[in-house]
Amino acid sequence: MTLTPPTLLAEPAGPREMPDAAIAMLDAQGTVVGWTHAAQQLVGYSAGEVVGRSAAHVLPPSQDARRASAFAERCRARGGWSGTAAILHRDGRTLSMTLRVSLLRGRDAGVRWLVSVTDIGSLSSGMTRGPVRESLLARAPIGIVVYDPQLRCVWVNDAMERHDGVPRHRRFGRGLKDSLPAVEAEALKVVMRQVLESGTTTVHEYRAWPPADRPREHAFSASFFCLQGADGAPLGVCSMTVDVTGNRRARERLAILSEASTHIGSTLDVMRTSQELAELAVPLLADHVLVDLVESVPFGVEPPARTGTTSGRPQLLRRAGLASVDLGVLESPWVREEVVHAHPDSPFSAAMRSGRSYLEPVLNTCSGPWVDHDPVRAQKVRDSGVHSLMVVPIRARRCVLGLALFGRSVEQAPFQEDDLLLAEELVTRAALCLDNALQYARERTAALALQRDLLPHQVRGGAAVDVASRYVPADMDHGVGGDWFDVIELSGARVALVVGDVVGHGINAAATMGRLRTAVRTLADLDLPPDELLAHLDDTVRRLNDEDADVSDPGAAVVGATCIYAVYDPVTRRCTMARAGHPPPLIVDPRGRVTIPDLPAAAPLGMGLGLVPFESVELDLPEGSVLALYSDGLVESRDEDIDVGLRRLGAALTQPGAPLEDLCSRAMETLPARVSADDVTLLLARTRALQPAQVASWDLQNDHLTVRTARHLAVRQLRQWGLEPLVTPVESIVSELVTNAIRHGNGPSRLRLIQHRVLTCEVSDTHTGLPRPSHPRTLDEHGRGLNLVARLSRRWGSRSAAHGKVVWAEQDLPSTAGAR
């Protein structure tokens, strides 16, 4: 069964909603097992006086047991009964009642009887509205379900299956979610919990396509009653559902609501949705409609959950929708998008505070507090000729988002209760769309926050480069993208620069970006060459695709990404880089000349096109060169070729000696004035070079006497640099690293000391195996060297080299160590 989103009565049912049928539940022997508050009001007996006793004492006249027994037999034979009956009130009065007895079936062939009783006197008094009462008189089939306090079905009648097509055996022991879609089930659960908590009766209306007449939309009304036990505690909830489609006004209401489904909420713009609500309701329901939203809502900010005023003053509203059969008549001091002030004593402020609708069938604009204090609005209402008014709050998840005002001037018939119901349902539809728009705004804000949290908050290039960056997210229509950049300090004063771009937009792309950025940092810690790092990253993206693949949707898009990774060494002034489907870098030399290196593009990551391996290129970069890494959003567009974008970017960067922040700003200013459909990322790095006096290196022979020589060389150099406090730990580190190089290598080794922001000690050898710390036992004579190095260093590690490996360890400089 397919249902549209239901209208949920958030407040206790009022007189127009409250069915006055008294409900009692009997077991197979005719003993009362459930009672309602309405039954107590109708016949005077409380639950404690009735539950556990035979129904013959309270329903048919107790003095005629023989007639009561015959009545019970007829019910059993026919599976139910309906008609009129005389019932004794607790005070002795005889009441004329309409009576309906319905057979309920439970699990394991159990049987219960549900008795619905309505006072004929109240029906003849003119109060004949209410779907349950009308159905009782017309003998329409009523679907009945009884739920336990956990809202699981325990009893049901046969008619319920004709309403929604769910067989009886599929209901027992299950909740609403097993027979209704999630939205409808959640709404009904809220209503039923309210009934259980308050003991009151509530009516809930919805539309559906029953199996017997699936092409045609039907209107259903469900009444919910709280069944009480002898102690007055709730035993469960009884739901009575009737088809009210036959009512002419219901059919008209369904036609308008069908229009609302296609005309309201065509975009995620709250202002447009408000205007669509106003235009739909005119002239189908009203001659004039105004829609005002809480001032923060058009800006994507949800108002607080508590309705009412702020600091004792009414909330400011903003005119969001306006429609009329004659706009000249409805000229208002507030046009669309302007702020609207409502007087505290007006019905508009009252609706905002209470969250309840307001109906004034005959509008009196000549007197009243709000007329006296709001003469401008009152005069406009008089001039428009509006004689009937409805004010409906726009509610979503316990928040009042604004108001919808409906007025009639040309149509002479005043608004009635049914019109207010229709207006509330229209507003509810619009409220769902407005809430979706707000949720979209929140999700986009969350995606932006996620992306910004995942991106580096502060980039530093250490002793190797000066850096600056810019990130500009995509526009509202396209959502957040998956661009990322990073600057990673490596051993030996080197630095890694990376820019990447995940295919797609939104929070999923941002999350994938975060995973890839983490993977790049992990691989960078291994000091892999750029081409090897991209190969490992390509495997990572493929694994992510395999893990996230949706087998039920074989056409789902594959996640792909582009990336460029560069490593710059300030000692040699050489930069090694590789890219995977990413735009090439721009290099601006100290004189302002722009070049684009011949760097093989390879395939994007994760696309399964790795026929051409990733390839690294090594370049010499003079000190003061600017390396520009960027995403395609900076240079590509649908209106121009990428070469045009590259020339534009290069021209913006040809300012020798200009601060990097200024260059970033100039590059962003070159973007076209139109809104970008992709994220824009730019990372600039100006190279530095370490002076020869900051580096000392020595070739060592493969001899155990070399260890002592290496210590002396290192100590002498430290004293020349004025780093005497580091002599003792560096002596031990050099001894252990050189000893390992001699023990495991089969050729000469090399010792290098680099003084930059820290002191780096490097020992290279010809052995390709990377060292691993061991866990020696108490009596072991070897295996403690690397553990000692780790204790003496701020950090240590190893990396592969062209002809072996390099093992390194870092020490804080004395001034840095003191600050720490």
Short mmCIF file of N, CA, C and O in Angstrom, two decimals, residues 387-467:
data_model
loop_
_atom_site.label_atom_id
_atom_site.label_comp_id
_atom_site.label_asym_id
_atom_site.label_seq_id
_atom_site.Cartn_x
_atom_site.Cartn_y
_atom_site.Cartn_z
N HIS A 387 -12.94 39.10 4.27
CA HIS A 387 -13.96 38.95 5.30
C HIS A 387 -13.80 37.65 6.09
O HIS A 387 -14.52 37.43 7.09
N SER A 388 -12.89 36.79 5.68
CA SER A 388 -12.67 35.53 6.38
C SER A 388 -11.18 35.22 6.34
O SER A 388 -10.51 35.45 5.32
N LEU A 389 -10.64 34.73 7.45
CA LEU A 389 -9.18 34.61 7.59
C LEU A 389 -8.80 33.29 8.24
O LEU A 389 -9.48 32.82 9.17
N MET A 390 -7.73 32.69 7.73
CA MET A 390 -7.09 31.54 8.37
C MET A 390 -5.60 31.83 8.51
O MET A 390 -4.97 32.32 7.57
N VAL A 391 -5.05 31.54 9.67
CA VAL A 391 -3.63 31.68 9.92
C VAL A 391 -3.10 30.31 10.33
O VAL A 391 -3.54 29.74 11.34
N VAL A 392 -2.17 29.77 9.55
CA VAL A 392 -1.65 28.42 9.79
C VAL A 392 -0.14 28.51 10.01
O VAL A 392 0.58 28.99 9.12
N PRO A 393 0.35 28.08 11.16
CA PRO A 393 1.80 28.07 11.37
C PRO A 393 2.47 27.00 10.52
O PRO A 393 1.91 25.93 10.28
N ILE A 394 3.64 27.32 10.03
CA ILE A 394 4.43 26.37 9.24
C ILE A 394 5.37 25.66 10.21
O ILE A 394 6.33 26.25 10.70
N ARG A 395 5.08 24.38 10.46
CA ARG A 395 5.83 23.64 11.47
C ARG A 395 6.62 22.51 10.84
O ARG A 395 6.15 21.85 9.91
N ALA A 396 7.80 22.28 11.37
CA ALA A 396 8.64 21.17 10.93
C ALA A 396 9.49 20.74 12.11
O ALA A 396 10.26 21.53 12.64
N ARG A 397 9.31 19.49 12.52
CA ARG A 397 10.10 18.92 13.63
C ARG A 397 10.10 19.84 14.84
O ARG A 397 11.14 20.24 15.35
N ARG A 398 8.91 20.20 15.29
CA ARG A 398 8.70 20.98 16.52
C ARG A 398 9.20 22.41 16.42
O ARG A 398 9.28 23.11 17.42
N CYS A 399 9.54 22.86 15.23
CA CYS A 399 9.94 24.25 15.03
C CYS A 399 8.88 24.96 14.20
O CYS A 399 8.32 24.38 13.28
N VAL A 400 8.61 26.18 14.55
CA VAL A 400 7.71 27.02 13.75
C VAL A 400 8.59 27.82 12.80
O VAL A 400 9.36 28.69 13.22
N LEU A 401 8.48 27.52 11.50
CA LEU A 401 9.30 28.18 10.49
C LEU A 401 8.69 29.47 10.00
O LEU A 401 9.39 30.29 9.40
N GLY A 402 7.39 29.64 10.22
CA GLY A 402 6.74 30.85 9.73
C GLY A 402 5.23 30.70 9.77
O GLY A 402 4.67 29.86 10.49
N LEU A 403 4.55 31.51 8.97
CA LEU A 403 3.08 31.54 8.94
C LEU A 403 2.60 31.58 7.50
O LEU A 403 3.26 32.16 6.63
N ALA A 404 1.41 30.99 7.26
CA ALA A 404 0.70 31.12 6.00
C ALA A 404 -0.66 31.73 6.31
O ALA A 404 -1.39 31.23 7.17
N LEU A 405 -0.99 32.84 5.64
CA LEU A 405 -2.24 33.55 5.86
C LEU A 405 -3.13 33.38 4.64
O LEU A 405 -2.69 33.63 3.50
N PHE A 406 -4.36 32.92 4.87
CA PHE A 406 -5.33 32.69 3.80
C PHE A 406 -6.52 33.64 4.02
O PHE A 406 -7.07 33.69 5.12
N GLY A 407 -6.91 34.35 2.98
CA GLY A 407 -8.04 35.26 3.09
C GLY A 407 -9.00 35.12 1.93
O GLY A 407 -8.62 34.75 0.82
N ARG A 408 -10.28 35.42 2.20
CA ARG A 408 -11.31 35.41 1.17
C ARG A 408 -11.96 36.78 1.09
O ARG A 408 -12.31 37.36 2.12
N SER A 409 -12.12 37.24 -0.15
CA SER A 409 -12.85 38.49 -0.38
C SER A 409 -13.84 38.33 -1.52
O SER A 409 -15.01 38.69 -1.40
N VAL A 410 -13.40 37.72 -2.65
CA VAL A 410 -14.31 37.49 -3.78
C VAL A 410 -15.26 36.35 -3.46
O VAL A 410 -16.47 36.45 -3.69
N GLU A 411 -14.73 35.24 -2.95
CA GLU A 411 -15.57 34.12 -2.53
C GLU A 411 -16.32 34.51 -1.27
O GLU A 411 -15.72 34.84 -0.25
N GLN A 412 -17.66 34.50 -1.35
CA GLN A 412 -18.47 34.99 -0.24
C GLN A 412 -18.59 34.01 0.92
O GLN A 412 -18.83 34.41 2.05
N ALA A 413 -18.45 32.71 0.62
CA ALA A 413 -18.57 31.72 1.69
C ALA A 413 -17.39 31.84 2.64
O ALA A 413 -16.23 31.89 2.20
N PRO A 414 -17.64 31.92 3.94
CA PRO A 414 -16.53 32.00 4.89
C PRO A 414 -15.79 30.67 5.00
O PRO A 414 -16.30 29.62 4.63
N PHE A 415 -14.58 30.77 5.50
CA PHE A 415 -13.82 29.54 5.74
C PHE A 415 -14.50 28.71 6.82
O PHE A 415 -15.04 29.23 7.80
N GLN A 416 -14.45 27.37 6.63
CA GLN A 416 -15.00 26.43 7.60
C GLN A 416 -13.86 25.55 8.13
O GLN A 416 -12.71 25.67 7.71
N GLU A 417 -14.25 24.65 9.04
CA GLU A 417 -13.26 23.76 9.63
C GLU A 417 -12.57 22.90 8.58
O GLU A 417 -11.36 22.65 8.64
N ASP A 418 -13.36 22.44 7.57
CA ASP A 418 -12.75 21.61 6.53
C ASP A 418 -11.74 22.40 5.72
O ASP A 418 -10.71 21.85 5.28
N ASP A 419 -11.99 23.68 5.51
CA ASP A 419 -11.02 24.50 4.80
C ASP A 419 -9.73 24.64 5.61
O ASP A 419 -8.63 24.64 5.04
N LEU A 420 -9.89 24.76 6.91
CA LEU A 420 -8.70 24.87 7.75
C LEU A 420 -7.90 23.58 7.70
O LEU A 420 -6.66 23.60 7.65
N LEU A 421 -8.60 22.42 7.69
CA LEU A 421 -7.89 21.15 7.56
C LEU A 421 -7.09 21.10 6.27
O LEU A 421 -5.93 20.66 6.24
N LEU A 422 -7.72 21.53 5.17
CA LEU A 422 -7.02 21.52 3.89
C LEU A 422 -5.83 22.47 3.91
O LEU A 422 -4.74 22.13 3.43
N ALA A 423 -6.02 23.66 4.47
CA ALA A 423 -4.91 24.60 4.56
C ALA A 423 -3.76 24.02 5.38
O ALA A 423 -2.58 24.18 5.03
N GLU A 424 -4.09 23.35 6.48
CA GLU A 424 -3.04 22.75 7.31
C GLU A 424 -2.29 21.67 6.55
O GLU A 424 -1.07 21.54 6.67
N GLU A 425 -3.02 20.89 5.73
CA GLU A 425 -2.34 19.85 4.98
C GLU A 425 -1.45 20.45 3.90
O GLU A 425 -0.33 19.96 3.65
N LEU A 426 -1.91 21.50 3.23
CA LEU A 426 -1.06 22.17 2.25
C LEU A 426 0.20 22.73 2.92
O LEU A 426 1.31 22.59 2.39
N VAL A 427 0.01 23.36 4.05
CA VAL A 427 1.15 23.95 4.75
C VAL A 427 2.10 22.86 5.22
O VAL A 427 3.33 23.02 5.21
N THR A 428 1.55 21.72 5.63
CA THR A 428 2.40 20.61 6.06
C THR A 428 3.27 20.13 4.91
O THR A 428 4.45 19.84 5.08
N ARG A 429 2.65 20.03 3.70
CA ARG A 429 3.44 19.66 2.54
C ARG A 429 4.57 20.65 2.31
O ARG A 429 5.72 20.28 2.07
N ALA A 430 4.22 21.93 2.34
CA ALA A 430 5.24 22.96 2.14
C ALA A 430 6.29 22.91 3.23
O ALA A 430 7.49 23.12 2.98
N ALA A 431 5.86 22.64 4.49
CA ALA A 431 6.81 22.58 5.60
C ALA A 431 7.84 21.47 5.39
O ALA A 431 9.03 21.62 5.70
N LEU A 432 7.38 20.32 4.84
CA LEU A 432 8.31 19.24 4.56
C LEU A 432 9.35 19.67 3.53
O LEU A 432 10.54 19.38 3.66
N CYS A 433 8.89 20.39 2.50
CA CYS A 433 9.82 20.87 1.48
C CYS A 433 10.78 21.90 2.06
O CYS A 433 11.98 21.89 1.76
N LEU A 434 10.25 22.80 2.89
CA LEU A 434 11.12 23.79 3.52
C LEU A 434 12.14 23.12 4.43
O LEU A 434 13.32 23.52 4.47
N ASP A 435 11.69 22.11 5.15
CA ASP A 435 12.61 21.41 6.04
C ASP A 435 13.68 20.68 5.23
O ASP A 435 14.85 20.63 5.63
N ASN A 436 13.29 20.10 4.09
CA ASN A 436 14.29 19.46 3.22
C ASN A 436 15.32 20.47 2.76
O ASN A 436 16.52 20.17 2.71
N ALA A 437 14.86 21.67 2.40
CA ALA A 437 15.79 22.71 1.97
C ALA A 437 16.74 23.09 3.10
O ALA A 437 17.95 23.28 2.88
N LEU A 438 16.20 23.20 4.33
CA LEU A 438 17.06 23.53 5.45
C LEU A 438 18.06 22.41 5.74
O LEU A 438 19.22 22.65 6.06
N GLN A 439 17.58 21.15 5.62
CA GLN A 439 18.49 20.04 5.84
C GLN A 439 19.59 20.02 4.79
O GLN A 439 20.75 19.71 5.09
N TYR A 440 19.22 20.35 3.54
CA TYR A 440 20.24 20.43 2.49
C TYR A 440 21.28 21.48 2.85
O TYR A 440 22.49 21.26 2.69
N ALA A 441 20.80 22.64 3.31
CA ALA A 441 21.73 23.70 3.69
C ALA A 441 22.63 23.24 4.83
O ALA A 441 23.84 23.50 4.84
N ARG A 442 22.03 22.52 5.81
CA ARG A 442 22.85 22.02 6.92
C ARG A 442 23.87 21.00 6.44
O ARG A 442 25.02 20.99 6.88
N GLU A 443 23.43 20.08 5.54
CA GLU A 443 24.36 19.07 5.05
C GLU A 443 25.50 19.69 4.26
O GLU A 443 26.65 19.26 4.36
N ARG A 444 25.16 20.69 3.46
CA ARG A 444 26.22 21.35 2.71
C ARG A 444 27.19 22.05 3.66
O ARG A 444 28.41 22.01 3.48
N THR A 445 26.64 22.69 4.69
CA THR A 445 27.50 23.32 5.68
C THR A 445 28.37 22.29 6.38
O THR A 445 29.57 22.51 6.62
N ALA A 446 27.77 21.12 6.69
CA ALA A 446 28.54 20.05 7.33
C ALA A 446 29.63 19.54 6.40
O ALA A 446 30.76 19.25 6.83
N ALA A 447 29.31 19.42 5.09
CA ALA A 447 30.31 18.96 4.14
C ALA A 447 31.46 19.95 4.04
O ALA A 447 32.64 19.57 3.99
N LEU A 448 31.12 21.25 4.01
CA LEU A 448 32.17 22.26 3.98
C LEU A 448 33.03 22.20 5.24
O LEU A 448 34.26 22.28 5.18
N ALA A 449 32.35 22.04 6.40
CA ALA A 449 33.10 21.95 7.65
C ALA A 449 33.98 20.71 7.66
O ALA A 449 35.14 20.76 8.10
N LEU A 450 33.45 19.59 7.16
CA LEU A 450 34.24 18.36 7.11
C LEU A 450 35.45 18.56 6.22
O LEU A 450 36.58 18.20 6.58
N GLN A 451 35.22 19.14 5.03
CA GLN A 451 36.33 19.32 4.12
C GLN A 451 37.38 20.25 4.70
O GLN A 451 38.59 19.99 4.61
N ARG A 452 36.93 21.32 5.33
CA ARG A 452 37.89 22.27 5.89
C ARG A 452 38.63 21.68 7.08
O ARG A 452 39.79 21.99 7.32
N ASP A 453 37.94 20.80 7.85
CA ASP A 453 38.61 20.14 8.96
C ASP A 453 39.64 19.14 8.45
O ASP A 453 40.68 18.92 9.09
N LEU A 454 39.34 18.50 7.32
CA LEU A 454 40.26 17.52 6.78
C LEU A 454 41.45 18.18 6.09
O LEU A 454 42.53 17.59 6.01
N LEU A 455 41.24 19.38 5.56
CA LEU A 455 42.36 20.08 4.95
C LEU A 455 43.26 20.66 6.03
O LEU A 455 42.82 20.91 7.15
N PRO A 456 44.54 20.88 5.72
CA PRO A 456 45.45 21.41 6.75
C PRO A 456 45.05 22.83 7.14
O PRO A 456 44.73 23.67 6.29
N HIS A 457 45.02 23.09 8.45
CA HIS A 457 44.66 24.41 8.93
C HIS A 457 45.83 25.39 8.78
O HIS A 457 45.64 26.60 8.67
N GLN A 458 47.03 24.86 8.82
CA GLN A 458 48.21 25.71 8.70
C GLN A 458 49.28 24.91 7.97
O GLN A 458 49.66 23.82 8.40
N VAL A 459 49.74 25.43 6.84
CA VAL A 459 50.76 24.72 6.06
C VAL A 459 52.12 25.37 6.31
O VAL A 459 52.25 26.59 6.33
N ARG A 460 53.11 24.51 6.52
CA ARG A 460 54.47 24.98 6.78
C ARG A 460 55.44 24.15 5.96
O ARG A 460 55.34 22.93 5.91
N GLY A 461 56.37 24.83 5.33
CA GLY A 461 57.32 24.14 4.47
C GLY A 461 58.66 23.90 5.11
O GLY A 461 59.60 23.44 4.44
N GLY A 462 58.81 24.19 6.41
CA GLY A 462 60.06 23.96 7.10
C GLY A 462 61.19 24.79 6.50
O GLY A 462 61.02 25.95 6.14
N ALA A 463 62.35 24.16 6.42
CA ALA A 463 63.52 24.85 5.87
C ALA A 463 63.57 24.76 4.36
O ALA A 463 64.44 25.37 3.73
N ALA A 464 62.64 24.02 3.74
CA ALA A 464 62.73 23.75 2.30
C ALA A 464 62.00 24.79 1.46
O ALA A 464 62.52 25.23 0.43
N VAL A 465 60.81 25.20 1.88
CA VAL A 465 60.00 26.09 1.04
C VAL A 465 59.18 27.02 1.91
O VAL A 465 58.88 26.72 3.08
N ASP A 466 58.80 28.16 1.32
CA ASP A 466 57.73 29.00 1.84
C ASP A 466 56.46 28.62 1.08
O ASP A 466 56.51 28.42 -0.15
N VAL A 467 55.33 28.54 1.77
CA VAL A 467 54.11 28.08 1.11
C VAL A 467 52.96 29.02 1.39
O VAL A 467 52.93 29.74 2.40
#
